[in-house]
Amino acid sequence: MNAKNAGPGRPRSREAYEAVMQAVDTLLRTRGYQRLTMEAIAKTAGVGKPTLYRWWPNVPSIMIEALLRQADDNIGLPDTGSLRTDLISYVSETCRILSGPVGEVVARLMAEAQFDAAFADTFRQKLIDSRRQALASLLRRGAERGEIPRDADHEWLADLIYGPIWYRLLNRHAALDDAFATRIADLLLLSARTPAV
Amino acid sequence: MNAKNAGPGRPRSREAYEAVMQAVDTLLRTRGYQRLTMEAIAKTAGVGKPTLYRWWPNVPSIMIEALLRQADDNIGLPDTGSLRTDLISYVSETCRILSGPVGEVVARLMAEAQFDAAFADTFRQKLIDSRRQALASLLRRGAERGEIPRDADHEWLADLIYGPIWYRLLNRHAALDDAFATRIADLLLLSARTPAV
Amino acid sequence: MNAKNAGPGRPRSREAYEAVMQAVDTLLRTRGYQRLTMEAIAKTAGVGKPTLYRWWPNVPSIMIEALLRQADDNIGLPDTGSLRTDLISYVSETCRILSGPVGEVVARLMAEAQFDAAFADTFRQKLIDSRRQALASLLRRGAERGEIPRDADHEWLADLIYGPIWYRLLNRHAALDDAFATRIADLLLLSARTPAV
Amino acid sequence: MNAKNAGPGRPRSREAYEAVMQAVDTLLRTRGYQRLTMEAIAKTAGVGKPTLYRWWPNVPSIMIEALLRQADDNIGLPDTGSLRTDLISYVSETCRILSGPVGEVVARLMAEAQFDAAFADTFRQKLIDSRRQALASLLRRGAERGEIPRDADHEWLADLIYGPIWYRLLNRHAALDDAFATRIADLLLLSARTPAV
DNA sequence: ATGTAAGCGAGACGGTACGTCGTGTCTTGTT
DNA sequence: AACAAGACACGACGTACCGTCTCGCTTACAT
């Protein structure tokens, strides 16, 4: 909620906030994405439009907040002692989540980011970079155990993992299944262990 | 243009068609993507709105046609005799083009495809599958020369190449430069030559 | 309607126009003046808001048109052969009409004119000057018959008649009855016939 | 100010009151009437909106208070010994004041009274009846001196004076100048002295 | 050569959503 | 208890496009 309860004046209403979050869920489920307008959110939540605009500049910003709120119980970082097992577990879980309704929402958010530079910043920070850093944690742990070289290029390896995932998510030409997850994980290890690739 | 010149009646006006194509270019250059509306195209082209709707269902359909028209001199398929050189050349050229204004347009089209299932079909066929098949041609040629196994999974290898490219195109966290192109090409070869990955 | 059916393009819809006029009447009768908003007119008439704004800049402009339309059978100019009788008839009729619902509407229009200079012009032309000229016709006829001097100041006499009428209409401190009408008419004759007043 | 300083609790802040009065003047001068909103007054005066609503129900109520406050040095009642001179002086002064910025404000207040019955009562009492009674004082004095009959209808004579003044004020078709004032004054005398008119 | 069927530009139409403004009420903590 | 601050639900504003619908006017094939 990003509350700043310090100053004077009436504090932000938690009821309104919760109602908005709930309205987003309801609308996405019942009306579909196209009907997820500021107008509809306001009406469904029983909230004034100015209240919406006071706290969020547009629909995607609300969506991203709703998404993160319910996915706060994020994909946990596995720690099995083996980098390969960790990777397979992590990528599989990522794929599993993205195969469901969350995947659709996330795909739309990426799409919105193409039209709105300001939103793109938020989107990348909250949904892209956070995941890249999670992956980097796994890789660091693996490197400490000597499973991949210490100087492996984590940025490159993240592209190598997330590139195909996003590509399939957005393009829907093939499923984000476990076989795919395993293959990507092994590709990462192959690349990390091969000098210069 | 998909003309159906058979029947009676006035034939489709080439002037109107050209004016629309030009208007798209003009508007994209001067007003930016957000202002590329049916209304604006009609007014800029000096064309009636019904004429637009007679031939295209929405803005992205017009965009894709304008894009393909000027990019008909597509990325040619290199044929250097070496798969690695071919791949590097092909991927570099792809990246080079996507780094320019075409890249922006293509990214928006991918975004639109997330909101419009009908358009998504066209988009995938004309901009995604055609490229995957071009890549497959290179791979087939390389396989005939014995540079990669004959049973390499071309679908997987296409994901491996295009995934990271699209990821960087949409996300803009890193450049689509030659180093990146070379690295992807080598990754493909590495994967194709490694059993089971 | 002020139609300009000459040019190309779809002609103005008479249905929409009639629906708007009717909606104004309906709303004024059922909801009262405060609810007579552009939004409500559009919804009641089953007409798009842009259509409203295409033809009228604001609510009072629509009101004035609706008013004139139904009051096109205006206060006829009496012609009894006697200026005094003519005046009494004309002023009585004016007062009678202004005592009913039309009076309320007209009072609001005068009020609106205080807030909107552009509307004020239309208002004065269509509702004020036209009445002043009607009165002037009576006076001219009386002057020709020698009932008042030929050089009587018609502007002043109009102020003298309409001033008290408007004052009572807006202020509602006394009725616009026949006694009042007669008294005003006689006052006019007195003033017109008295040198220098 | 209508203070109710009896009970316990913090007394009404004179600073807030003065700030509001000043804000009205400032806003009327700088932003024009349309911008004279509760919101703007509160912000300009540095006063909370609830404070405004605690003491006044709406904008016109504040305006009328501000108006009376600075016009407390009202139009004094002349006493020259002659009714005609008194009347000319009084009406001229009235016209002079109404020709300036006060006239605009007063015209708007009359307009507001058309939309708000509650405000209309206050308005009539404070701005209409008080002036009618002032005029009646002059007439009474004149009657005592025998300049007009004792049984002259003061209500009618007030309509006769104030009607044309308000008409010109609201309609702006002619100036409220001294010639006009003299003419009205003489008209009153003429009417008062003519039996039955 | 001519009728007729389609395409054309213009532009009005019923809608939907936008983002903003002002209203009058409320909830804080402070004075 | 009055205050400044300011969040709130509400509702109207005027605008931008949407996709559809007449209009009257070309074309150019099929009689």
Short mmCIF file of N, CA and C in Angstrom, two decimals, chain A residues 59-191:
data_model
loop_
_atom_site.label_atom_id
_atom_site.label_comp_id
_atom_site.label_asym_id
_atom_site.label_seq_id
_atom_site.Cartn_x
_atom_site.Cartn_y
_atom_site.Cartn_z
N VAL A 59 -4.42 1.26 -15.12
CA VAL A 59 -4.84 -0.10 -14.81
C VAL A 59 -3.67 -1.04 -14.54
N PRO A 60 -2.66 -1.07 -15.41
CA PRO A 60 -1.57 -2.03 -15.17
C PRO A 60 -0.93 -1.87 -13.81
N SER A 61 -0.82 -0.64 -13.34
CA SER A 61 -0.22 -0.43 -12.03
C SER A 61 -1.04 -1.11 -10.94
N ILE A 62 -2.34 -1.08 -11.09
CA ILE A 62 -3.18 -1.77 -10.11
C ILE A 62 -2.99 -3.28 -10.24
N MET A 63 -2.97 -3.72 -11.48
CA MET A 63 -2.81 -5.16 -11.72
C MET A 63 -1.53 -5.69 -11.09
N ILE A 64 -0.45 -4.95 -11.30
CA ILE A 64 0.84 -5.43 -10.81
C ILE A 64 0.81 -5.52 -9.29
N GLU A 65 0.12 -4.58 -8.67
CA GLU A 65 0.04 -4.61 -7.21
C GLU A 65 -0.80 -5.79 -6.75
N ALA A 66 -1.91 -6.00 -7.45
CA ALA A 66 -2.77 -7.14 -7.09
C ALA A 66 -2.02 -8.45 -7.30
N LEU A 67 -1.25 -8.50 -8.36
CA LEU A 67 -0.50 -9.71 -8.67
C LEU A 67 0.52 -10.02 -7.58
N LEU A 68 1.29 -9.00 -7.22
CA LEU A 68 2.34 -9.22 -6.24
C LEU A 68 1.75 -9.53 -4.87
N ARG A 69 0.60 -8.96 -4.59
CA ARG A 69 -0.01 -9.18 -3.28
C ARG A 69 -0.36 -10.64 -3.06
N GLN A 70 -0.94 -11.24 -4.09
CA GLN A 70 -1.36 -12.62 -3.88
C GLN A 70 -0.24 -13.61 -4.18
N ALA A 71 0.79 -13.11 -4.88
CA ALA A 71 1.93 -13.97 -5.16
C ALA A 71 3.08 -13.63 -4.24
N ASP A 72 2.73 -13.01 -3.10
CA ASP A 72 3.79 -12.65 -2.16
C ASP A 72 4.42 -13.92 -1.61
N ASP A 73 3.57 -14.94 -1.51
CA ASP A 73 4.13 -16.23 -1.24
C ASP A 73 4.72 -16.72 -2.56
N ASN A 74 5.83 -16.03 -2.90
CA ASN A 74 6.46 -16.21 -4.21
C ASN A 74 7.01 -17.61 -4.39
N ILE A 75 7.58 -17.76 -5.57
CA ILE A 75 8.30 -19.00 -5.81
C ILE A 75 9.50 -19.02 -4.86
N GLY A 76 9.46 -19.90 -3.91
CA GLY A 76 10.56 -19.98 -2.97
C GLY A 76 11.84 -20.45 -3.66
N LEU A 77 12.96 -20.09 -3.08
CA LEU A 77 14.22 -20.54 -3.65
C LEU A 77 14.54 -21.93 -3.13
N PRO A 78 14.63 -22.92 -4.01
CA PRO A 78 14.94 -24.27 -3.55
C PRO A 78 16.41 -24.36 -3.10
N ASP A 79 16.67 -25.27 -2.24
CA ASP A 79 18.06 -25.46 -1.78
C ASP A 79 18.28 -26.94 -1.50
N THR A 80 18.56 -27.66 -2.57
CA THR A 80 18.68 -29.12 -2.45
C THR A 80 20.11 -29.58 -2.30
N GLY A 81 21.06 -28.66 -2.40
CA GLY A 81 22.46 -29.06 -2.34
C GLY A 81 23.06 -29.28 -3.71
N SER A 82 22.21 -29.41 -4.70
CA SER A 82 22.72 -29.59 -6.07
C SER A 82 22.18 -28.48 -6.96
N LEU A 83 23.06 -27.84 -7.70
CA LEU A 83 22.62 -26.73 -8.55
C LEU A 83 21.62 -27.22 -9.59
N ARG A 84 21.90 -28.37 -10.19
CA ARG A 84 21.00 -28.87 -11.24
C ARG A 84 19.61 -29.12 -10.67
N THR A 85 19.54 -29.77 -9.55
CA THR A 85 18.24 -30.04 -8.94
C THR A 85 17.55 -28.73 -8.55
N ASP A 86 18.31 -27.82 -7.98
CA ASP A 86 17.75 -26.51 -7.64
C ASP A 86 17.18 -25.84 -8.88
N LEU A 87 17.95 -25.82 -9.94
CA LEU A 87 17.51 -25.13 -11.16
C LEU A 87 16.25 -25.76 -11.72
N ILE A 88 16.28 -27.09 -11.81
CA ILE A 88 15.11 -27.77 -12.36
C ILE A 88 13.88 -27.46 -11.52
N SER A 89 14.06 -27.50 -10.23
CA SER A 89 12.94 -27.21 -9.34
C SER A 89 12.43 -25.79 -9.54
N TYR A 90 13.37 -24.85 -9.57
CA TYR A 90 13.00 -23.45 -9.69
C TYR A 90 12.33 -23.15 -11.03
N VAL A 91 12.91 -23.63 -12.09
CA VAL A 91 12.36 -23.34 -13.42
C VAL A 91 11.02 -24.05 -13.61
N SER A 92 10.93 -25.27 -13.11
CA SER A 92 9.66 -26.00 -13.21
C SER A 92 8.55 -25.24 -12.50
N GLU A 93 8.87 -24.79 -11.30
CA GLU A 93 7.87 -24.06 -10.54
C GLU A 93 7.47 -22.78 -11.26
N THR A 94 8.45 -22.08 -11.79
CA THR A 94 8.17 -20.87 -12.57
C THR A 94 7.23 -21.20 -13.73
N CYS A 95 7.57 -22.24 -14.45
CA CYS A 95 6.75 -22.62 -15.60
C CYS A 95 5.34 -23.03 -15.17
N ARG A 96 5.28 -23.74 -14.07
CA ARG A 96 3.98 -24.20 -13.60
C ARG A 96 3.07 -23.00 -13.31
N ILE A 97 3.61 -22.03 -12.61
CA ILE A 97 2.81 -20.85 -12.28
C ILE A 97 2.41 -20.08 -13.53
N LEU A 98 3.38 -19.95 -14.43
CA LEU A 98 3.10 -19.16 -15.64
C LEU A 98 2.14 -19.89 -16.58
N SER A 99 1.95 -21.18 -16.37
CA SER A 99 1.00 -21.91 -17.21
C SER A 99 -0.45 -21.61 -16.82
N GLY A 100 -0.65 -21.08 -15.63
CA GLY A 100 -2.01 -20.81 -15.15
C GLY A 100 -2.45 -19.39 -15.45
N PRO A 101 -3.46 -18.96 -14.73
CA PRO A 101 -3.99 -17.61 -14.96
C PRO A 101 -2.98 -16.51 -14.69
N VAL A 102 -2.07 -16.76 -13.76
CA VAL A 102 -1.05 -15.75 -13.50
C VAL A 102 -0.24 -15.48 -14.76
N GLY A 103 0.01 -16.52 -15.52
CA GLY A 103 0.77 -16.36 -16.75
C GLY A 103 0.10 -15.38 -17.70
N GLU A 104 -1.20 -15.50 -17.82
CA GLU A 104 -1.92 -14.58 -18.71
C GLU A 104 -1.76 -13.13 -18.26
N VAL A 105 -1.95 -12.95 -16.96
CA VAL A 105 -1.84 -11.59 -16.44
C VAL A 105 -0.45 -11.04 -16.68
N VAL A 106 0.55 -11.87 -16.38
CA VAL A 106 1.92 -11.42 -16.54
C VAL A 106 2.23 -11.09 -18.00
N ALA A 107 1.68 -11.90 -18.90
CA ALA A 107 1.91 -11.64 -20.33
C ALA A 107 1.32 -10.29 -20.72
N ARG A 108 0.12 -9.99 -20.22
CA ARG A 108 -0.50 -8.70 -20.52
C ARG A 108 0.32 -7.56 -19.95
N LEU A 109 0.86 -7.78 -18.76
CA LEU A 109 1.66 -6.71 -18.16
C LEU A 109 2.88 -6.42 -19.02
N MET A 110 3.53 -7.48 -19.48
CA MET A 110 4.66 -7.26 -20.39
C MET A 110 4.20 -6.50 -21.62
N ALA A 111 3.02 -6.84 -22.10
CA ALA A 111 2.50 -6.14 -23.27
C ALA A 111 2.27 -4.66 -22.96
N GLU A 112 1.65 -4.39 -21.83
CA GLU A 112 1.41 -2.99 -21.45
C GLU A 112 2.71 -2.21 -21.36
N ALA A 113 3.74 -2.89 -20.87
CA ALA A 113 5.03 -2.21 -20.72
C ALA A 113 5.55 -1.70 -22.06
N GLN A 114 5.08 -2.31 -23.16
CA GLN A 114 5.53 -1.84 -24.48
C GLN A 114 4.91 -0.51 -24.85
N PHE A 115 3.82 -0.14 -24.17
CA PHE A 115 3.12 1.08 -24.54
C PHE A 115 3.34 2.22 -23.55
N ASP A 116 3.88 1.90 -22.40
CA ASP A 116 3.95 2.91 -21.34
C ASP A 116 5.31 2.80 -20.65
N ALA A 117 6.18 3.76 -20.99
CA ALA A 117 7.55 3.70 -20.49
C ALA A 117 7.60 3.76 -18.97
N ALA A 118 6.74 4.58 -18.40
CA ALA A 118 6.76 4.72 -16.95
C ALA A 118 6.38 3.41 -16.28
N PHE A 119 5.34 2.79 -16.81
CA PHE A 119 4.94 1.52 -16.24
C PHE A 119 6.02 0.46 -16.48
N ALA A 120 6.69 0.55 -17.62
CA ALA A 120 7.73 -0.43 -17.94
C ALA A 120 8.79 -0.48 -16.84
N ASP A 121 9.13 0.67 -16.31
CA ASP A 121 10.13 0.70 -15.25
C ASP A 121 9.68 -0.12 -14.05
N THR A 122 8.49 0.18 -13.59
CA THR A 122 7.95 -0.57 -12.45
C THR A 122 7.90 -2.06 -12.75
N PHE A 123 7.37 -2.34 -13.91
CA PHE A 123 7.22 -3.74 -14.30
C PHE A 123 8.55 -4.48 -14.28
N ARG A 124 9.56 -3.87 -14.89
CA ARG A 124 10.86 -4.54 -14.95
C ARG A 124 11.44 -4.73 -13.56
N GLN A 125 11.30 -3.71 -12.77
CA GLN A 125 11.87 -3.80 -11.43
C GLN A 125 11.18 -4.88 -10.61
N LYS A 126 9.85 -4.89 -10.65
CA LYS A 126 9.12 -5.75 -9.74
C LYS A 126 8.94 -7.17 -10.27
N LEU A 127 8.88 -7.33 -11.56
CA LEU A 127 8.59 -8.67 -12.07
C LEU A 127 9.75 -9.29 -12.85
N ILE A 128 10.63 -8.49 -13.35
CA ILE A 128 11.73 -9.05 -14.14
C ILE A 128 12.99 -9.16 -13.28
N ASP A 129 13.46 -8.02 -12.78
CA ASP A 129 14.73 -8.02 -12.07
C ASP A 129 14.67 -8.88 -10.82
N SER A 130 13.54 -8.86 -10.12
CA SER A 130 13.46 -9.64 -8.89
C SER A 130 13.67 -11.12 -9.19
N ARG A 131 13.13 -11.56 -10.32
CA ARG A 131 13.30 -12.98 -10.69
C ARG A 131 14.73 -13.26 -11.15
N ARG A 132 15.31 -12.31 -11.86
CA ARG A 132 16.69 -12.50 -12.30
C ARG A 132 17.61 -12.60 -11.09
N GLN A 133 17.33 -11.81 -10.08
CA GLN A 133 18.18 -11.86 -8.89
C GLN A 133 17.98 -13.16 -8.12
N ALA A 134 16.73 -13.64 -8.12
CA ALA A 134 16.50 -14.94 -7.48
C ALA A 134 17.34 -16.01 -8.16
N LEU A 135 17.32 -16.00 -9.48
CA LEU A 135 18.13 -16.97 -10.21
C LEU A 135 19.61 -16.80 -9.88
N ALA A 136 20.03 -15.54 -9.82
CA ALA A 136 21.44 -15.29 -9.52
C ALA A 136 21.83 -15.87 -8.16
N SER A 137 20.92 -15.86 -7.22
CA SER A 137 21.21 -16.46 -5.90
C SER A 137 21.54 -17.94 -6.05
N LEU A 138 20.69 -18.61 -6.82
CA LEU A 138 20.95 -20.03 -7.04
C LEU A 138 22.33 -20.25 -7.65
N LEU A 139 22.62 -19.42 -8.64
CA LEU A 139 23.89 -19.58 -9.35
C LEU A 139 25.07 -19.32 -8.42
N ARG A 140 24.94 -18.29 -7.58
CA ARG A 140 26.03 -17.99 -6.64
C ARG A 140 26.27 -19.17 -5.72
N ARG A 141 25.17 -19.74 -5.23
CA ARG A 141 25.31 -20.89 -4.35
C ARG A 141 26.02 -22.04 -5.06
N GLY A 142 25.60 -22.27 -6.32
CA GLY A 142 26.23 -23.33 -7.11
C GLY A 142 27.71 -23.05 -7.33
N ALA A 143 28.01 -21.79 -7.58
CA ALA A 143 29.41 -21.43 -7.81
C ALA A 143 30.24 -21.68 -6.56
N GLU A 144 29.66 -21.37 -5.40
CA GLU A 144 30.40 -21.60 -4.15
C GLU A 144 30.69 -23.07 -3.94
N ARG A 145 29.76 -23.88 -4.41
CA ARG A 145 29.98 -25.33 -4.30
C ARG A 145 30.85 -25.84 -5.42
N GLY A 146 31.25 -24.97 -6.34
CA GLY A 146 32.11 -25.39 -7.43
C GLY A 146 31.39 -26.07 -8.57
N GLU A 147 30.08 -25.93 -8.62
CA GLU A 147 29.36 -26.63 -9.68
C GLU A 147 29.44 -25.88 -11.01
N ILE A 148 29.64 -24.63 -10.95
CA ILE A 148 29.91 -23.84 -12.16
C ILE A 148 31.03 -22.88 -11.83
N PRO A 149 31.70 -22.38 -12.85
CA PRO A 149 32.82 -21.46 -12.59
C PRO A 149 32.36 -20.22 -11.83
N ARG A 150 33.30 -19.70 -11.04
CA ARG A 150 32.97 -18.51 -10.26
C ARG A 150 32.73 -17.28 -11.14
N ASP A 151 33.33 -17.27 -12.29
CA ASP A 151 33.20 -16.07 -13.12
C ASP A 151 32.11 -16.21 -14.19
N ALA A 152 31.20 -17.13 -14.00
CA ALA A 152 30.12 -17.30 -14.98
C ALA A 152 29.33 -16.00 -15.12
N ASP A 153 28.89 -15.72 -16.33
CA ASP A 153 28.17 -14.46 -16.61
C ASP A 153 26.70 -14.63 -16.25
N HIS A 154 26.33 -14.19 -15.05
CA HIS A 154 24.96 -14.42 -14.59
C HIS A 154 23.92 -13.71 -15.44
N GLU A 155 24.28 -12.57 -15.97
CA GLU A 155 23.31 -11.84 -16.81
C GLU A 155 23.00 -12.66 -18.06
N TRP A 156 24.01 -13.13 -18.65
CA TRP A 156 23.83 -13.97 -19.84
C TRP A 156 23.01 -15.22 -19.51
N LEU A 157 23.35 -15.84 -18.43
CA LEU A 157 22.65 -17.07 -18.07
C LEU A 157 21.17 -16.80 -17.77
N ALA A 158 20.89 -15.64 -17.20
CA ALA A 158 19.48 -15.29 -16.96
C ALA A 158 18.74 -15.13 -18.28
N ASP A 159 19.36 -14.47 -19.23
CA ASP A 159 18.73 -14.32 -20.55
C ASP A 159 18.44 -15.69 -21.15
N LEU A 160 19.38 -16.56 -20.96
CA LEU A 160 19.30 -17.89 -21.55
C LEU A 160 18.14 -18.68 -20.94
N ILE A 161 17.86 -18.46 -19.68
CA ILE A 161 16.74 -19.14 -19.02
C ILE A 161 15.42 -18.44 -19.32
N TYR A 162 15.38 -17.15 -19.02
CA TYR A 162 14.10 -16.43 -19.10
C TYR A 162 13.69 -16.14 -20.54
N GLY A 163 14.68 -16.03 -21.44
CA GLY A 163 14.33 -15.77 -22.84
C GLY A 163 13.34 -16.80 -23.37
N PRO A 164 13.71 -18.07 -23.41
CA PRO A 164 12.78 -19.07 -23.93
C PRO A 164 11.46 -19.16 -23.16
N ILE A 165 11.54 -18.94 -21.85
CA ILE A 165 10.29 -19.01 -21.07
C ILE A 165 9.32 -17.91 -21.53
N TRP A 166 9.80 -16.67 -21.55
CA TRP A 166 8.95 -15.57 -21.99
C TRP A 166 8.48 -15.77 -23.42
N TYR A 167 9.39 -16.26 -24.24
CA TYR A 167 9.05 -16.47 -25.65
C TYR A 167 7.86 -17.41 -25.78
N ARG A 168 7.91 -18.51 -25.04
CA ARG A 168 6.79 -19.46 -25.10
C ARG A 168 5.54 -18.89 -24.42
N LEU A 169 5.75 -18.13 -23.34
CA LEU A 169 4.60 -17.56 -22.64
C LEU A 169 3.84 -16.59 -23.55
N LEU A 170 4.60 -15.75 -24.23
CA LEU A 170 3.95 -14.73 -25.05
C LEU A 170 3.44 -15.30 -26.37
N ASN A 171 4.15 -16.29 -26.86
CA ASN A 171 3.86 -16.77 -28.19
C ASN A 171 2.96 -18.00 -28.22
N ARG A 172 2.97 -18.73 -27.13
CA ARG A 172 2.06 -19.86 -26.95
C ARG A 172 2.18 -20.93 -28.06
N HIS A 173 3.37 -21.08 -28.58
CA HIS A 173 3.52 -22.10 -29.61
C HIS A 173 3.91 -23.44 -29.00
N ALA A 174 4.22 -23.45 -27.73
CA ALA A 174 4.56 -24.72 -27.08
C ALA A 174 4.35 -24.56 -25.58
N ALA A 175 4.18 -25.68 -24.90
CA ALA A 175 3.83 -25.65 -23.48
C ALA A 175 5.05 -25.38 -22.60
N LEU A 176 4.78 -24.75 -21.45
CA LEU A 176 5.83 -24.54 -20.44
C LEU A 176 5.80 -25.74 -19.48
N ASP A 177 6.22 -26.90 -19.98
CA ASP A 177 6.11 -28.12 -19.16
C ASP A 177 7.44 -28.49 -18.51
N ASP A 178 7.43 -29.58 -17.80
CA ASP A 178 8.62 -29.96 -17.05
C ASP A 178 9.79 -30.34 -17.96
N ALA A 179 9.45 -30.99 -19.08
CA ALA A 179 10.53 -31.35 -20.01
C ALA A 179 11.27 -30.10 -20.47
N PHE A 180 10.47 -29.07 -20.77
CA PHE A 180 11.05 -27.79 -21.19
C PHE A 180 11.91 -27.21 -20.09
N ALA A 181 11.40 -27.26 -18.88
CA ALA A 181 12.13 -26.71 -17.74
C ALA A 181 13.47 -27.42 -17.57
N THR A 182 13.44 -28.74 -17.62
CA THR A 182 14.67 -29.50 -17.46
C THR A 182 15.67 -29.16 -18.55
N ARG A 183 15.15 -29.05 -19.76
CA ARG A 183 16.03 -28.78 -20.88
C ARG A 183 16.72 -27.43 -20.72
N ILE A 184 15.94 -26.43 -20.29
CA ILE A 184 16.53 -25.11 -20.08
C ILE A 184 17.59 -25.15 -18.99
N ALA A 185 17.25 -25.83 -17.92
CA ALA A 185 18.20 -25.91 -16.80
C ALA A 185 19.51 -26.55 -17.27
N ASP A 186 19.39 -27.62 -18.02
CA ASP A 186 20.60 -28.28 -18.50
C ASP A 186 21.35 -27.40 -19.49
N LEU A 187 20.59 -26.64 -20.27
CA LEU A 187 21.26 -25.73 -21.20
C LEU A 187 22.09 -24.71 -20.43
N LEU A 188 21.55 -24.22 -19.34
CA LEU A 188 22.28 -23.26 -18.53
C LEU A 188 23.59 -23.87 -18.04
N LEU A 189 23.48 -25.06 -17.49
CA LEU A 189 24.68 -25.69 -16.97
C LEU A 189 25.71 -25.91 -18.08
N LEU A 190 25.21 -26.35 -19.23
CA LEU A 190 26.11 -26.57 -20.36
C LEU A 190 26.83 -25.29 -20.74
N SER A 191 26.06 -24.21 -20.82
CA SER A 191 26.66 -22.94 -21.21
C SER A 191 27.64 -22.44 -20.15
#
